[in-house]
């Protein structure tokens, strides 16, 4: 029999390795930034085009490479960072596998320029899919520049697998945050499609956190410092009242390397136990320094997991030092001598001139016309003839919640004259057809029994469909604000807002400016009270952040869902009879009345048979 086993050619082996190392543009960003840090750079620039799909370039002022090293750096298992397996136990660098550049060069067009300080001239190497295209001498500053173009050009399946630009950029920003937070003494800048997203000078840790997450963050931070024999902890936790609905501001670094550790995260949660509301997550930025011998980071190629020798001790120390800091902060404000007082003035109004208020008068307003609205959340419902909407329900009898989904098949649109949202103004019949139960459910009788409607979910459905419609036809009405609203956000949040801007405008938002620190809003959708704007936008940003891993990301849909959730009347709000009826009418005028935008049942039914049976 003939032999059938062969060694894989290098470029194939590299492509396979790339599958592990490079999942998306953000992975390239991480590897290149880490190489620049390992090369002892003090200033690092990241340049991106199309969320890294077209270009990821990292330019550093580190120690550079000789011509031979530059060529070797693209070989697999070529590294200057370890020489023997023993070195693995005393790692002081980010990289050690010697895999990243070889993998990246296998699946992209790479151009490297590098020069060492002692040399007059540097080296230029161009590689496409592991194939060297050029190697020549070039004029270039000391340090290294690596440009990675057309990622996955030779693996269309991987390329198609990439998410939208918003999502990919979000992943890149996350990596950038992690690296920049771990190295406050290095200056970082990030540019995307020609505009600057971050420009971080070298600073202390607190300033770095604040520069990334916004001036408002400063007042939220409580320092944590602890030195024991096995572990040194330094950094900050957020005051309990600033806990967030997302985990987006939770960072652990071990020996300057970002790590994820559910176990240590649990220790922090334990320290915050009883101090924060359910469903909220503490903010933390914590650096742990341990003996490199006591950890094993070699267990995962992307290296965010880590194994500690003595996890239990770390857990206990971490929990008690966070608790201690929180306690201290409750008793007396903590003095921080490194504190940068410039960060103290969060808002800068002094350069702003006075604005002439504009007044808008509704000339059609008639104070004697009877009109009601839902408490403080004015909604677009108008009075409507109490057409017996239960007729709409005929044919929809279901046995209970489980079947609720099926109702979506039924055409409600076919009876427009009965269900118009903006009914005529004829007088109202006072006979009561609905009843509010526990300020939470609306009960109504129908021919075959009764309906119990969840007021919050029902209103979400109504608002959701309305918002989707105004976003697609772009005919939303907005109310002009007397005084423009100025809201502050972090850069990352502003990036998300900018991407949603046109959709938000389609719902009636009017932005007069969005710059790198704040947004100014001069108009709002008619059903959005200005007191709620910041809550709505924060919720929206949180939702987008959480949605990131989801492949079915649609900005419009997400925006409509998020706004509907924020604006819908809440459980616990008492509704007048008229309001209850409007709600029910509008619900059944929806295309999919039976489920909320997040696919939960909006109502359940109880047929007369079911009631009868209970009495048997
Ligand atoms: P690793 O970082 O695991 O060693 P890489 O494939 O990322 O492997 O890099 C291979 C080698 O190329 C590194 O060990 C280093 O010697 C060199 N190198 C890569 N990037 C840079 C850079 N920005 N500056 C100087 N040397 C670099
Ligand atoms: Mg590396």
XYZ file of C-alpha atoms and ligand atoms in Angstrom, residues 30-32 34-35 38 79 81 94-101 303, ligand 2:
18
model
C -5.673 43.388 18.955
C -2.657 41.501 17.577
C -1.105 44.570 15.956
C -0.094 44.162 21.237
C 2.929 43.792 18.981
C 5.746 44.567 23.045
C 8.972 35.004 17.725
C 9.672 36.796 22.791
C 1.670 40.072 25.194
C 2.667 37.813 22.336
C 4.647 34.614 22.509
C 3.166 32.238 19.963
C 4.728 33.834 16.902
C 1.538 33.096 15.043
C -0.227 36.384 14.514
C 1.674 37.920 11.617
C -5.846 34.685 25.360
Mg 2.116 39.270 18.506
